[in-house]
PDB file of C-alpha atoms in Angstrom:
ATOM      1  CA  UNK A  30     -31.316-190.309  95.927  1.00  0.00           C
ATOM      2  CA  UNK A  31     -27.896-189.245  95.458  1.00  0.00           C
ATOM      3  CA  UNK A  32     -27.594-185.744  94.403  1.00  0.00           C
ATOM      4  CA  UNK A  33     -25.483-184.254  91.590  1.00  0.00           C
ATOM      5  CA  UNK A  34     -21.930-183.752  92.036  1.00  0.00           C
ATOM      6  CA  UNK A  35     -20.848-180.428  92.204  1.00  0.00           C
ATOM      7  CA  UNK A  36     -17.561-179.051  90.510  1.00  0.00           C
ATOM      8  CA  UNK A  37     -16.924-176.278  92.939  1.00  0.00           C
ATOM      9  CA  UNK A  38     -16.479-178.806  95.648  1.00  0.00           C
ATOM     10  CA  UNK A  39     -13.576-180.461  93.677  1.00  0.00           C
ATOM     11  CA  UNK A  40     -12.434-177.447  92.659  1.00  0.00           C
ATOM     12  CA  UNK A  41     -11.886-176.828  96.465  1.00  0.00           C
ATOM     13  CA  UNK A  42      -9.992-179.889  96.705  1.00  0.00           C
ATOM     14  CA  UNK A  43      -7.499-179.277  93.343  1.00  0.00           C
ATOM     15  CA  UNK A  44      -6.721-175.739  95.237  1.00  0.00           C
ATOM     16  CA  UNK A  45      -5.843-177.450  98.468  1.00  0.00           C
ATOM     17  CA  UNK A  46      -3.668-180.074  97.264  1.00  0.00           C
ATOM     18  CA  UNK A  47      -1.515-177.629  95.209  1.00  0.00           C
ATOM     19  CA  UNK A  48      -1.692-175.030  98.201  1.00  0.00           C
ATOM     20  CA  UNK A  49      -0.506-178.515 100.576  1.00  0.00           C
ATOM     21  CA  UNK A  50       2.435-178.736  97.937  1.00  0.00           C
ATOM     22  CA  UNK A  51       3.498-175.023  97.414  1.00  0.00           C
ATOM     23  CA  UNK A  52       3.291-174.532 101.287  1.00  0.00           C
ATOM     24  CA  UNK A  53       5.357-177.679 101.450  1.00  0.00           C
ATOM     25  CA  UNK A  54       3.234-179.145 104.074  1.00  0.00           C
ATOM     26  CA  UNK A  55       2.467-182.117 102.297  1.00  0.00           C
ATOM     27  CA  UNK A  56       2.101-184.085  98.987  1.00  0.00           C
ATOM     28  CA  UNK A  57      -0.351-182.645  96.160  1.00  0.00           C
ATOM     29  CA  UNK A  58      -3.616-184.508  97.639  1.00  0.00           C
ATOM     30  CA  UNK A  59      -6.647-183.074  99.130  1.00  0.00           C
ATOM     31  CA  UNK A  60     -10.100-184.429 100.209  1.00  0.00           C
ATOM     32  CA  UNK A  61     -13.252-182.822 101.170  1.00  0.00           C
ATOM     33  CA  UNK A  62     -16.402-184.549 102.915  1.00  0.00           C
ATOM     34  CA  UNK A  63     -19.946-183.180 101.587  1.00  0.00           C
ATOM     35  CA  UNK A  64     -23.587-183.930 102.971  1.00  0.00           C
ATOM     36  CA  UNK A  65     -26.112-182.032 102.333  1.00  0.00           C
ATOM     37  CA  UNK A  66     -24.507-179.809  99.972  1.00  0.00           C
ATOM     38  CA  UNK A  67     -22.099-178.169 102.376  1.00  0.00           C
ATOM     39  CA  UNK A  68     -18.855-178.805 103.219  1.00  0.00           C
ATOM     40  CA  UNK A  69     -18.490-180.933 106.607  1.00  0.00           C
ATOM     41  CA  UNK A  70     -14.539-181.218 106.606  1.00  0.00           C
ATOM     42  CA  UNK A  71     -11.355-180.578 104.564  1.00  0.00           C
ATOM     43  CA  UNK A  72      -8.790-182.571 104.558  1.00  0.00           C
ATOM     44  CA  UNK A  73      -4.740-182.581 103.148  1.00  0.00           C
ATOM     45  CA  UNK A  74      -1.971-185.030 102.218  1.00  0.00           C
ATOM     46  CA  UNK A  75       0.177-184.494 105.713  1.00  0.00           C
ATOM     47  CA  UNK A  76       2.242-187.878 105.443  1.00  0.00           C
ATOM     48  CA  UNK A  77       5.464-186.035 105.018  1.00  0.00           C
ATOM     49  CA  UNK A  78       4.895-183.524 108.301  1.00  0.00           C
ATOM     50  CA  UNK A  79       3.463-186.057 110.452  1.00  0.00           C
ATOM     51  CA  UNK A  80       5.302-188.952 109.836  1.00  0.00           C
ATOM     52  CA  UNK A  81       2.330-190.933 108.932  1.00  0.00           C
ATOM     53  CA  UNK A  82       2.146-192.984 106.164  1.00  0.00           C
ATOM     54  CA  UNK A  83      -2.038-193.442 106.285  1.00  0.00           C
ATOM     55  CA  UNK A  84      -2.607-189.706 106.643  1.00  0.00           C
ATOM     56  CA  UNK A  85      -3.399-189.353 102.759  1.00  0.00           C
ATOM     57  CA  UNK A  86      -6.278-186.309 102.064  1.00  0.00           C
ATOM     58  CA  UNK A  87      -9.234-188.570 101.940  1.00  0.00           C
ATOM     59  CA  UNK A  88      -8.501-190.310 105.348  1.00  0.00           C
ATOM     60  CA  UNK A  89      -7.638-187.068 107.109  1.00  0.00           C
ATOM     61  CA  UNK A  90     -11.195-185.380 105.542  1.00  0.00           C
ATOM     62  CA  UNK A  91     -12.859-188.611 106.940  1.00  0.00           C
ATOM     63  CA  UNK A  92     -10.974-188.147 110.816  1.00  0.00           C
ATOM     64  CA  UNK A  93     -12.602-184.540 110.692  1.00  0.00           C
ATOM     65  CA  UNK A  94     -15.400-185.519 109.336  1.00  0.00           C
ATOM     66  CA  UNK A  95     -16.573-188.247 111.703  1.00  0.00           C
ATOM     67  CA  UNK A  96     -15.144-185.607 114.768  1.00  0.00           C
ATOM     68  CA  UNK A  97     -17.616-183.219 113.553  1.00  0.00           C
ATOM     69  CA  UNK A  98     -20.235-185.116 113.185  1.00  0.00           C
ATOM     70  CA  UNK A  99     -19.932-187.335 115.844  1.00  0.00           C
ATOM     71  CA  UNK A 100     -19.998-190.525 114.300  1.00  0.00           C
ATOM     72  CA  UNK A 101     -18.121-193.380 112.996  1.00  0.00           C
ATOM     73  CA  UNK A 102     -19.836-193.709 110.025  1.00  0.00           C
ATOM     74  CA  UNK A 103     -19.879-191.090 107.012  1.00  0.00           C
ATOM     75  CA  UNK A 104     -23.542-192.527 105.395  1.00  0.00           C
ATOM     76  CA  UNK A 105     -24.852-190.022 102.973  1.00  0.00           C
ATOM     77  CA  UNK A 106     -21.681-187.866 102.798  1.00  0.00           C
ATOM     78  CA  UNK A 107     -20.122-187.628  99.154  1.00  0.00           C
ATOM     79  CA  UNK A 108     -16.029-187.589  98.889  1.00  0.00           C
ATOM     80  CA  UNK A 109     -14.548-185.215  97.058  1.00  0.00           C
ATOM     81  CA  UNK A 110     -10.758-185.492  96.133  1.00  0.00           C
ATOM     82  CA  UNK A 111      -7.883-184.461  93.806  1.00  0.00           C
ATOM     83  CA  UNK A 112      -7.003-187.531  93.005  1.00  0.00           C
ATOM     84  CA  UNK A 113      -9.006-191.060  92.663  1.00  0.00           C
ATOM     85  CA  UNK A 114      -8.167-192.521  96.086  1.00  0.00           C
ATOM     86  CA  UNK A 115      -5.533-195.344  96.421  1.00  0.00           C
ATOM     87  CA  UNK A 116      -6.391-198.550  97.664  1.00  0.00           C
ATOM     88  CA  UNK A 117      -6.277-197.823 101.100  1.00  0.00           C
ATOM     89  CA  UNK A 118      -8.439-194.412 101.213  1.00  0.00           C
ATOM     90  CA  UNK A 119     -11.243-196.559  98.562  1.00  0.00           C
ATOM     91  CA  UNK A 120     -11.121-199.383 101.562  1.00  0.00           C
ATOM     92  CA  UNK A 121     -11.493-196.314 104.274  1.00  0.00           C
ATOM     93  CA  UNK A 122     -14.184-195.171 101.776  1.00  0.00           C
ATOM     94  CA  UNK A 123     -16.003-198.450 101.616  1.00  0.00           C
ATOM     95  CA  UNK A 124     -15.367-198.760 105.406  1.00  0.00           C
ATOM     96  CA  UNK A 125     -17.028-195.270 106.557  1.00  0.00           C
ATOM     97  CA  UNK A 126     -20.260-196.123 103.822  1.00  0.00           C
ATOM     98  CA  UNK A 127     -19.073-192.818 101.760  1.00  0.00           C
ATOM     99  CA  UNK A 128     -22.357-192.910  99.656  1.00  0.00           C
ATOM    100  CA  UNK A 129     -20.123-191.409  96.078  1.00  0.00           C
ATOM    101  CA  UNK A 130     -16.977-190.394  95.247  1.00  0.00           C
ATOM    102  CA  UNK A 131     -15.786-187.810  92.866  1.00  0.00           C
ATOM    103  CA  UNK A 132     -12.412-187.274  91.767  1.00  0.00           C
ATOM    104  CA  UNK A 133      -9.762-185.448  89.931  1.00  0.00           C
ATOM    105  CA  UNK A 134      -6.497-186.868  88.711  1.00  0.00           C
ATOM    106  CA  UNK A 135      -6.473-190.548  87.656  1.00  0.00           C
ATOM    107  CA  UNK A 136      -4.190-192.972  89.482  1.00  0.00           C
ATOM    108  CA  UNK A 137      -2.447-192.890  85.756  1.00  0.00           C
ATOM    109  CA  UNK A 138      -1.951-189.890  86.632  1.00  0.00           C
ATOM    110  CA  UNK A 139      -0.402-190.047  90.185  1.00  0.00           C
ATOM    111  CA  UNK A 140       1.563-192.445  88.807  1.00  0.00           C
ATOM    112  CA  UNK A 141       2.796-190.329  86.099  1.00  0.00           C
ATOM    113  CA  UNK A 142       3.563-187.782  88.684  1.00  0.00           C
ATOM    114  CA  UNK A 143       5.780-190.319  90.641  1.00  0.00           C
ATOM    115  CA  UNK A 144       3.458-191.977  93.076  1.00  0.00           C
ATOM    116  CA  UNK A 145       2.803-195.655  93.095  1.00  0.00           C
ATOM    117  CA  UNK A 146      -0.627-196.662  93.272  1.00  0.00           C
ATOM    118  CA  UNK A 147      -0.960-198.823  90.191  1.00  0.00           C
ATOM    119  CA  UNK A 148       1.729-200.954  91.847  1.00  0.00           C
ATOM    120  CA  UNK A 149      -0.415-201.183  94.913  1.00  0.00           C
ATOM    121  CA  UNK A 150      -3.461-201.699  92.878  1.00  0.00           C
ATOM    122  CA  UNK A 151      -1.856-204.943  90.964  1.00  0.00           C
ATOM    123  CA  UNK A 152      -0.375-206.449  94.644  1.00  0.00           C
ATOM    124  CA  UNK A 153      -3.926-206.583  95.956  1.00  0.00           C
ATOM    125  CA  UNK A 154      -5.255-208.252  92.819  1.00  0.00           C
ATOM    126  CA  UNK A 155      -2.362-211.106  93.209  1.00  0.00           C
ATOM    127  CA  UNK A 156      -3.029-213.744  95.508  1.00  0.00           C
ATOM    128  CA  UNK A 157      -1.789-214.011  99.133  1.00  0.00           C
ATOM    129  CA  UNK A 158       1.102-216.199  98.314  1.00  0.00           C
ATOM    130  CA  UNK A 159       2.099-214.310  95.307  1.00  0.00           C
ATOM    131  CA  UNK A 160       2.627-211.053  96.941  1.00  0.00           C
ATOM    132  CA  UNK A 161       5.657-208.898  97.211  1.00  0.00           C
ATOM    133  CA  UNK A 162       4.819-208.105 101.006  1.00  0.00           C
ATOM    134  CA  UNK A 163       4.866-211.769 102.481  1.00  0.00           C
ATOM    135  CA  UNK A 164       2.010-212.667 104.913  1.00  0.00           C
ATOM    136  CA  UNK A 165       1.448-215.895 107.091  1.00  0.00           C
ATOM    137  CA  UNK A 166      -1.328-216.947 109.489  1.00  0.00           C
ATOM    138  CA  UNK A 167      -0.055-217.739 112.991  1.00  0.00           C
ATOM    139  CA  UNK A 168      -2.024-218.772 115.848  1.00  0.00           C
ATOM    140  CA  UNK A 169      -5.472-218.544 114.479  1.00  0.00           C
ATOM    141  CA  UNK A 170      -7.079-220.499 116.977  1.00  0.00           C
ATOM    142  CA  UNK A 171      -5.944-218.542 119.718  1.00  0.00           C
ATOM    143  CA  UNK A 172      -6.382-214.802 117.889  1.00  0.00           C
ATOM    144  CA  UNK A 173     -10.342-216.590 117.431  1.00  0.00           C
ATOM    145  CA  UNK A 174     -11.101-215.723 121.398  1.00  0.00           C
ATOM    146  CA  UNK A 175     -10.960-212.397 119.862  1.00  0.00           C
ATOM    147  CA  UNK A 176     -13.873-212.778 118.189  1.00  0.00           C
ATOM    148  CA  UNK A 177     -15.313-215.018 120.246  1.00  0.00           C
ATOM    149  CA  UNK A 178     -15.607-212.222 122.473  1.00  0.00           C
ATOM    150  CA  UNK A 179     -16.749-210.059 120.258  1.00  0.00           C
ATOM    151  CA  UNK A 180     -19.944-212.604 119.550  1.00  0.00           C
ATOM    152  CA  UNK A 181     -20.893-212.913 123.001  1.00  0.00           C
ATOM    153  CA  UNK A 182     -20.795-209.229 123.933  1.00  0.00           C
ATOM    154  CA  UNK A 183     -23.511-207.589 125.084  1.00  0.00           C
ATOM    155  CA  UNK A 184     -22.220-204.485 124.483  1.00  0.00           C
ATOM    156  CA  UNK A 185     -20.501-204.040 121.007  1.00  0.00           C
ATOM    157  CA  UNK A 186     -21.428-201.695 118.755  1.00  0.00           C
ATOM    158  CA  UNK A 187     -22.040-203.169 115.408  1.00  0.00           C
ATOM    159  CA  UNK A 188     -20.387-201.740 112.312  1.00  0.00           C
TER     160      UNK A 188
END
């Protein structure tokens, strides 16, 4: 049963993001990771001071999540953030089996603000072919050993 959200959590996250901006560590985006009703990590927008374009709030809660807890996989956490998460921290969501997410600021929002979700959004709808990033498959019979591998291993870890 998935328990109610709580606004304090959120709250947390709102007053890191602007703290990430006025500090000027960082864009105005901050995450936090919740099971149980406490706080497991915090996370903040650090793309700017690292020099890493996938270290958005919600993916840098999940890292210190997943340290602390030891585990690849955030089942039964909640994700808290100041923002609804782009498409690439929903997929990271999705990926680490975030059980709910609760969020401030709409991506009409970011966007309002200057950041470009909705564009990334409307690529991923489009398809393959019709995207402003072009993409081609090359050697897919040769990258398939890769998996082929991965099928007869005896000693993957299934995720």
């Amino acid at each position: 049963m998935r328990s109610q959200p709580n606004p304090e959590f959120l709250r947390r996250a709102i007053t890191l993001a602007t703290e990430n901006v006025v500090s000027g560590r960082g864009g105005p985006f901050a995450a936090l990771i919740v099971r149980d009703g406490r706080v497991v990590a915090e996370g903040v927008n650090t793309v700017t001071s690292t020099n890493d374009p996938t270290a958005h709030g919600e993916v840098t809660a999940m890292r210190a999540a997943c340290k602390a807890l030891n585990t690849f996989t955030l089942d039964g956490c909640e994700l808290y953030t100041s923002c609804e998460p782009c498409p690439m921290c929903l997929a990271a969501s999705y990926w680490a089996r975030i059980t709910a997410i609760y969020y401030g600021c709409s991506t009409a929002d970011a966007a309002r603000a200057g950041f470009g979700d909705a564009n990334l959004y409307t690529e991923i709808r489009k398809e393959s072919a019709d995207r402003s990033l072009p993409a081609k498959q090359l050697l897919g019979d040769e990258a398939w050993s890769s998996f082929a591998a991965w099928i007869a291993s005896p000693n993957k870890i299934d995720y």
